[in-house]
Coordinates of C-alpha atoms in Angstrom, one line a residue:
X1 CA 259.7 144.3 216.7
X2 CA 258.1 144.3 220.2
X3 CA 255.7 147.1 219.1
X4 CA 254.5 145.2 216.1
X5 CA 254.0 142.1 218.3
X6 CA 251.9 144.2 220.8
X7 CA 249.7 145.6 217.9
X8 CA 249.2 142.1 216.6
X9 CA 248.1 140.8 220.0
X10 CA 245.6 143.7 220.4
X11 CA 244.3 143.0 216.9
X12 CA 243.7 139.4 217.8
X13 CA 241.9 140.4 221.0
X14 CA 239.6 142.9 219.1
X15 CA 238.8 140.3 216.5
X16 CA 238.0 137.7 219.2
X17 CA 235.7 140.2 220.9
X18 CA 233.9 141.0 217.7
X19 CA 233.4 137.3 217.0
X20 CA 232.0 136.8 220.5
X21 CA 229.7 139.7 220.0
X22 CA 228.3 138.2 216.8
X23 CA 227.8 134.9 218.5
X24 CA 226.3 135.9 221.8
X25 CA 224.5 139.3 221.2
X26 CA 221.0 138.7 219.8
X27 CA 220.5 139.8 216.2
X28 CA 217.4 141.8 217.1
X29 CA 219.6 144.0 219.3
X30 CA 221.4 145.3 216.2
X31 CA 218.0 145.8 214.5
X32 CA 216.8 148.0 217.4
X33 CA 219.9 150.0 217.3
X34 CA 219.9 150.6 213.5
X35 CA 216.2 151.0 213.1
X36 CA 214.5 151.9 216.4
X37 CA 211.2 152.9 214.7
X38 CA 210.7 149.5 213.1
X39 CA 207.3 147.9 213.6
X40 CA 207.1 145.4 216.4
X41 CA 204.9 142.3 215.8
X42 CA 203.5 139.7 218.1
X43 CA 203.7 136.0 217.3
X44 CA 199.9 136.1 216.7
X45 CA 200.2 138.8 214.1
X46 CA 203.1 137.0 212.6
X47 CA 201.1 133.8 212.3
X48 CA 198.1 135.6 210.8
X49 CA 200.3 137.5 208.3
X50 CA 201.9 134.1 207.2
X51 CA 198.4 132.8 206.5
X52 CA 197.6 135.9 204.4
X53 CA 200.8 135.5 202.3
X54 CA 202.2 138.7 203.7
X55 CA 205.5 137.1 204.7
X56 CA 208.1 136.3 202.1
X57 CA 210.9 134.5 204.0
X58 CA 211.6 133.2 207.5
X59 CA 214.7 132.2 209.3
X60 CA 214.0 130.0 212.4
X61 CA 216.5 130.3 215.2
X62 CA 216.6 128.7 218.6
X63 CA 214.9 131.6 220.5
X64 CA 213.9 134.0 217.7
X65 CA 212.1 134.0 214.4
X66 CA 213.6 136.3 211.8
X67 CA 211.2 137.2 208.9
X68 CA 210.7 139.7 206.1
X69 CA 207.5 141.1 204.6
X70 CA 206.4 140.5 201.0
X71 CA 205.9 144.3 200.5
X72 CA 209.3 145.2 202.0
X73 CA 211.7 142.3 201.7
X74 CA 214.7 144.5 202.6
X75 CA 213.8 144.8 206.2
X76 CA 213.8 142.1 208.8
X77 CA 211.7 141.7 211.9
X78 CA 211.9 139.4 214.9
X79 CA 209.4 137.5 217.1
X80 CA 209.8 135.0 219.9
X81 CA 210.1 131.4 218.7
X82 CA 207.5 129.2 220.6
X83 CA 209.2 126.0 219.2
X84 CA 206.0 124.8 217.7
X85 CA 206.5 121.5 215.9
X86 CA 203.9 122.4 213.3
X87 CA 205.2 125.9 212.5
X88 CA 207.5 125.0 209.7
X89 CA 204.9 122.9 207.9
X90 CA 202.4 125.8 208.3
X91 CA 204.8 128.3 206.7
X92 CA 205.7 126.0 203.8
X93 CA 202.0 125.4 203.1
X94 CA 201.6 129.2 202.8
X95 CA 204.5 129.5 200.3
X96 CA 206.9 131.0 202.8
X97 CA 210.7 130.4 202.2
X98 CA 211.9 128.8 205.4
X99 CA 215.5 128.3 206.7
X100 CA 216.7 127.0 210.0
X101 CA 219.9 128.2 211.7
X102 CA 221.8 126.6 214.5
X103 CA 222.2 128.6 217.7
X104 CA 225.5 130.1 218.8
X105 CA 225.6 127.6 221.6
X106 CA 225.2 124.7 219.1
X107 CA 228.0 126.2 216.9
X108 CA 230.3 126.6 219.9
X109 CA 229.5 123.0 221.0
X110 CA 230.2 121.7 217.5
X111 CA 233.5 123.6 217.5
X112 CA 234.5 122.2 220.8
X113 CA 233.5 118.7 219.7
X114 CA 235.7 119.1 216.6
X115 CA 238.6 120.3 218.7
X116 CA 238.1 117.4 221.1
X117 CA 238.2 114.7 218.4
X118 CA 241.2 116.4 216.7
X119 CA 243.0 116.4 220.0
X120 CA 241.9 112.8 220.8
X121 CA 243.0 111.3 217.5
X122 CA 246.1 113.5 217.5
X123 CA 247.2 112.0 220.8
X124 CA 246.5 108.5 219.4
X125 CA 248.5 109.2 216.2
X126 CA 251.4 110.7 218.2
X127 CA 251.4 107.8 220.5
X128 CA 251.4 105.2 217.7
X129 CA 254.2 107.1 215.9
X130 CA 256.2 107.1 219.1
X131 CA 255.6 103.4 219.8
X132 CA 255.8 102.2 216.2
X133 CA 258.1 104.8 214.6
X134 CA 260.3 103.7 211.7
X135 CA 263.1 105.1 213.8
X136 CA 262.4 102.8 216.7
X137 CA 265.4 100.6 215.7
X138 CA 268.5 102.5 214.7
X139 CA 270.7 101.0 212.0
X140 CA 274.4 101.2 213.0
X141 CA 276.5 101.1 209.8
X142 CA 279.9 100.9 211.6
X143 CA 280.1 99.7 215.2
X144 CA 283.8 100.6 215.6
X145 CA 284.5 97.3 217.5
X146 CA 286.6 94.4 216.2
X147 CA 287.6 91.0 217.6
X148 CA 290.9 92.5 218.8
X149 CA 289.0 94.6 221.3
X150 CA 287.6 91.4 222.9
X151 CA 289.7 89.4 225.3
X152 CA 289.4 85.6 225.1
X153 CA 286.4 83.8 223.5
X154 CA 288.8 82.3 220.9
X155 CA 286.6 79.3 220.1
X156 CA 283.6 81.6 219.6
X157 CA 285.6 84.0 217.4
X158 CA 286.7 81.0 215.3
X159 CA 283.2 79.9 214.7
X160 CA 281.9 83.4 214.0
X161 CA 284.6 84.0 211.4
X162 CA 283.1 81.3 209.3
X163 CA 279.6 82.8 209.7
X164 CA 281.1 86.1 208.5
X165 CA 282.5 84.5 205.4
X166 CA 279.1 83.0 204.6
X167 CA 277.4 86.4 205.1
X168 CA 279.8 88.0 202.7
X169 CA 279.4 85.3 200.0
X170 CA 276.2 83.4 200.6
X171 CA 275.9 82.2 196.9
X172 CA 279.3 80.7 197.0
X173 CA 278.5 78.6 200.1
X174 CA 275.1 77.7 198.7
X175 CA 276.8 75.9 195.8
X176 CA 278.4 73.7 198.4
X177 CA 275.1 73.1 200.1
X178 CA 276.0 75.2 203.1
X179 CA 273.6 77.8 204.4
X180 CA 274.1 80.6 206.9
X181 CA 272.5 80.0 210.2
X182 CA 269.4 82.1 210.8
X183 CA 270.0 82.7 214.4
X184 CA 272.8 82.3 217.0
X185 CA 272.1 82.3 220.7
X186 CA 274.6 83.6 223.2
X187 CA 274.1 82.5 226.8
X188 CA 276.1 83.8 229.8
X189 CA 276.0 85.8 232.9
X190 CA 275.6 89.6 232.7
X191 CA 278.7 91.6 232.1
X192 CA 280.8 89.0 230.2
X193 CA 280.7 90.7 226.8
X194 CA 277.8 89.3 224.9
X195 CA 276.8 92.8 223.5
X196 CA 280.4 93.7 222.8
X197 CA 280.9 90.4 220.9
X198 CA 277.8 91.1 218.8
X199 CA 279.2 94.6 217.9
X200 CA 282.6 93.1 217.1
X201 CA 281.0 90.5 214.8
X202 CA 279.2 93.2 212.8
X203 CA 282.4 95.3 212.8
X204 CA 284.5 92.4 211.5
X205 CA 281.9 91.4 208.9
X206 CA 281.5 95.1 207.9
X207 CA 277.7 94.7 207.8
X208 CA 274.9 96.8 209.2
X209 CA 274.0 96.3 212.8
X210 CA 270.6 96.8 214.4
X211 CA 270.6 96.6 218.2
X212 CA 267.4 95.9 220.2
X213 CA 266.5 94.9 223.7
X214 CA 263.5 93.3 225.3
X215 CA 262.2 96.6 226.7
X216 CA 262.0 98.0 223.1
X217 CA 259.0 95.6 222.5
X218 CA 257.1 96.6 225.7
X219 CA 254.2 99.0 225.4
X220 CA 251.1 100.1 227.4
X221 CA 249.1 99.2 224.3
X222 CA 248.2 95.7 223.4
X223 CA 249.6 94.3 220.1
X224 CA 252.3 96.9 219.8
X225 CA 255.0 94.4 220.7
X226 CA 254.2 92.1 217.7
X227 CA 254.1 95.1 215.4
X228 CA 257.5 96.1 216.6
X229 CA 258.8 92.6 215.9
X230 CA 257.6 92.9 212.3
X231 CA 259.1 96.4 212.0
X232 CA 262.5 95.2 213.2
X233 CA 262.7 92.3 210.7
X234 CA 261.3 94.5 207.8
X235 CA 264.1 97.0 208.4
X236 CA 266.7 94.2 208.7
X237 CA 265.6 92.8 205.3
X238 CA 265.9 96.3 203.8
X239 CA 269.4 96.8 205.2
X240 CA 270.8 93.3 204.4
X241 CA 273.5 92.1 204.9
X242 CA 272.7 92.8 208.5
X243 CA 273.0 91.5 212.0
X244 CA 270.0 91.9 214.3
X245 CA 271.1 91.8 217.9
X246 CA 268.4 91.2 220.6
X247 CA 269.7 91.7 224.1
X248 CA 267.8 90.4 227.2
X249 CA 266.1 87.9 224.9
X250 CA 264.6 86.0 227.8
X251 CA 262.5 89.1 228.4
X252 CA 260.4 88.5 225.3
X253 CA 261.0 84.9 224.3
X254 CA 259.9 83.2 227.5
X255 CA 257.8 80.0 227.4
X256 CA 254.3 80.8 226.2
X257 CA 251.6 80.7 228.9
X258 CA 248.0 80.5 228.0
X259 CA 246.7 81.7 231.3
X260 CA 244.6 84.4 229.7
X261 CA 246.2 87.4 231.5
X262 CA 247.0 90.5 229.4
X263 CA 250.7 90.2 230.0
X264 CA 250.9 86.6 229.1
X265 CA 248.7 87.2 226.0
X266 CA 251.0 89.9 224.8
X267 CA 254.1 87.7 225.5
X268 CA 252.5 84.9 223.5
X269 CA 251.8 87.3 220.6
X270 CA 255.4 88.5 220.6
X271 CA 256.8 84.9 220.6
X272 CA 254.4 84.0 217.8
X273 CA 255.5 87.0 215.8
X274 CA 259.2 86.1 216.3
X275 CA 258.5 82.5 215.1
X276 CA 256.7 83.8 212.0
X277 CA 259.6 86.2 211.2
X278 CA 262.3 83.7 211.7
X279 CA 260.5 81.3 209.4
X280 CA 259.7 84.0 207.0
X281 CA 263.1 84.9 205.7
X282 CA 265.8 82.8 204.0
X283 CA 269.3 82.7 205.5
X284 CA 270.6 83.4 202.0
X285 CA 269.2 86.9 202.2
X286 CA 272.0 87.9 204.5
X287 CA 270.1 88.5 207.8
X288 CA 271.6 87.0 210.9
X289 CA 269.7 87.1 214.3
X290 CA 272.0 87.2 217.3
X291 CA 270.3 86.9 220.6
X292 CA 271.7 87.2 224.1
X293 CA 270.2 85.7 227.2
X294 CA 271.1 85.0 230.8
X295 CA 269.0 81.9 231.0
X296 CA 268.4 79.7 228.0
X297 CA 266.0 77.4 230.0
X298 CA 263.5 80.3 230.3
X299 CA 263.1 80.5 226.5
X300 CA 260.3 78.9 224.5
X301 CA 261.5 75.6 223.0
X302 CA 259.8 76.3 219.7
X303 CA 261.7 79.6 219.4
X304 CA 265.2 78.2 219.9
X305 CA 264.9 74.9 218.0
X306 CA 267.4 74.2 215.1
X307 CA 266.2 75.9 211.9
X308 CA 265.6 79.1 213.8
X309 CA 268.5 79.4 216.2
X310 CA 271.0 76.9 214.7
X311 CA 273.9 77.6 217.0
X312 CA 274.0 78.1 220.8
X313 CA 277.2 79.4 222.4
X314 CA 278.1 79.9 226.1
X315 CA 280.0 83.0 227.1
X316 CA 281.6 82.0 230.4
X317 CA 283.4 84.0 233.0
X318 CA 286.9 84.9 232.0
X319 CA 289.6 82.3 232.8
X320 CA 292.9 83.0 234.4
X321 CA 294.7 84.1 231.2
X322 CA 291.7 86.2 230.1
X323 CA 291.6 87.9 233.5
X324 CA 295.3 88.8 233.2
X325 CA 294.6 90.2 229.7
X326 CA 291.6 92.2 231.0
X327 CA 293.7 93.6 233.9
X328 CA 296.4 94.6 231.4
X329 CA 293.8 96.3 229.2
X330 CA 291.9 98.1 231.9
X331 CA 295.0 99.3 233.7
X332 CA 296.5 100.7 230.5
X333 CA 295.9 104.3 231.5
X334 CA 295.9 103.9 235.3
X335 CA 298.9 104.3 237.7
X336 CA 299.3 101.6 240.3
X337 CA 301.9 100.6 243.0
X338 CA 304.6 98.0 242.4
X339 CA 302.8 95.6 244.7
X340 CA 300.0 95.4 242.2
X341 CA 300.6 92.7 239.6
X342 CA 298.6 91.2 236.8
X343 CA 298.8 87.7 238.3
X344 CA 297.8 88.9 241.8
X345 CA 294.8 90.8 240.5
X346 CA 293.8 88.0 238.2
X347 CA 293.7 85.7 241.2
X348 CA 291.6 88.3 243.2
X349 CA 289.2 88.6 240.4
X350 CA 288.4 84.9 240.0
X351 CA 284.7 84.5 239.3
X352 CA 284.3 88.1 238.3
X353 CA 282.7 89.2 235.0
X354 CA 284.5 91.4 232.6
X355 CA 282.4 94.4 233.5
X356 CA 282.9 93.8 237.2
X357 CA 286.7 93.6 236.8
X358 CA 286.7 97.0 235.0
X359 CA 284.4 98.5 237.6
X360 CA 286.7 97.3 240.5
X361 CA 289.8 98.8 238.9
X362 CA 288.0 102.0 238.1
X363 CA 286.8 102.2 241.7
X364 CA 290.2 101.5 243.1
X365 CA 291.7 104.4 241.0
X366 CA 288.9 106.7 242.4
X367 CA 289.6 105.7 246.0
X368 CA 293.3 106.5 245.6
X369 CA 292.4 109.8 244.0
X370 CA 290.1 110.7 246.9
X371 CA 293.1 110.3 249.3
X372 CA 295.4 112.4 247.1
X373 CA 297.5 109.5 245.9
X374 CA 298.4 109.2 242.2
X375 CA 298.7 105.4 242.3
X376 CA 296.2 102.8 243.7
X377 CA 297.4 99.9 245.8
X378 CA 296.1 96.5 246.7
X379 CA 294.1 97.8 249.7
X380 CA 292.2 100.1 247.2
X381 CA 291.4 97.1 245.1
X382 CA 290.2 95.1 248.1
X383 CA 288.0 98.0 249.2
X384 CA 286.6 98.3 245.7
X385 CA 285.8 94.6 245.6
X386 CA 283.9 94.8 248.9
X387 CA 281.9 97.8 247.7
X388 CA 280.8 96.2 244.4

């Protein structure tokens, strides 16, 4: 196998050398080698013979003129090309067949130009396929999360269950004059479970789920963001019934600013594209937009008005009972001392988000493990809280 590969490489090199020889070695060199006794003509003799109809054909190259005689058309001869602008006209007037050939340098330049344009447009195509690929937004058919996996948010769960019923049977509710909301906005501090809740809603409703975040719409190229918005909603319509979840919504839906800067112009285009898409589909088609934000006040008022985002829910920090349930859930597989209780930890974690509570308990278990203890204690929890 290696021997065949080596022979193939040698063959490629030989062919490349032959090609270079044909391109760069003057054609009259071969003529001198093959027929060293051939007559040598000056340009003056060539010019006079053309006027006497003794030349049958001429090939004009960049530096040489290749010609054949009427009495012996099989042989070719060469003279220097003076680059006279009237030469071709003179030959044609004397019934000489004239052809013009590009030089080796011109051919190579053309080849390099072709490769450059192929490379340039190839990069553009690859970049656009990367930024606007149909696979930019993945469709999750089963999220694997249910409402039972979420602690608290009982009022939100109750409201969402009715939305699920409308999604499953939109025609039945349409008869009663009830339409499904186009969009639902979740507001709350980071780490309190907005993303988890969106996944649970899709899991409970047993519908397709398309997650997206603000950074998915960012690009170094202008107008890519609005195109991605269109792509997202086009895919959502094709996969209906479907929930589109846009995390960090305040990253793309901020108040439009017409200052004229490139960033603000792109943001305005993205917001406008969102407005068009939200107005462009009917809620009866089974597409629900669920957006999560840390600050509802930063969003464009036109974007979150009723008719686009019909419902706005707040996801607060967990209360006392929710914190106890979270501690119970996060400590399920952890060993801890008897001094550690759910009530005590729930009190220590007041004002903590769900994610921070989980991180504190995980850090406490790591601290105890570093000291060779199987169970973590209250001091480990306090140390973890100070670190986070």
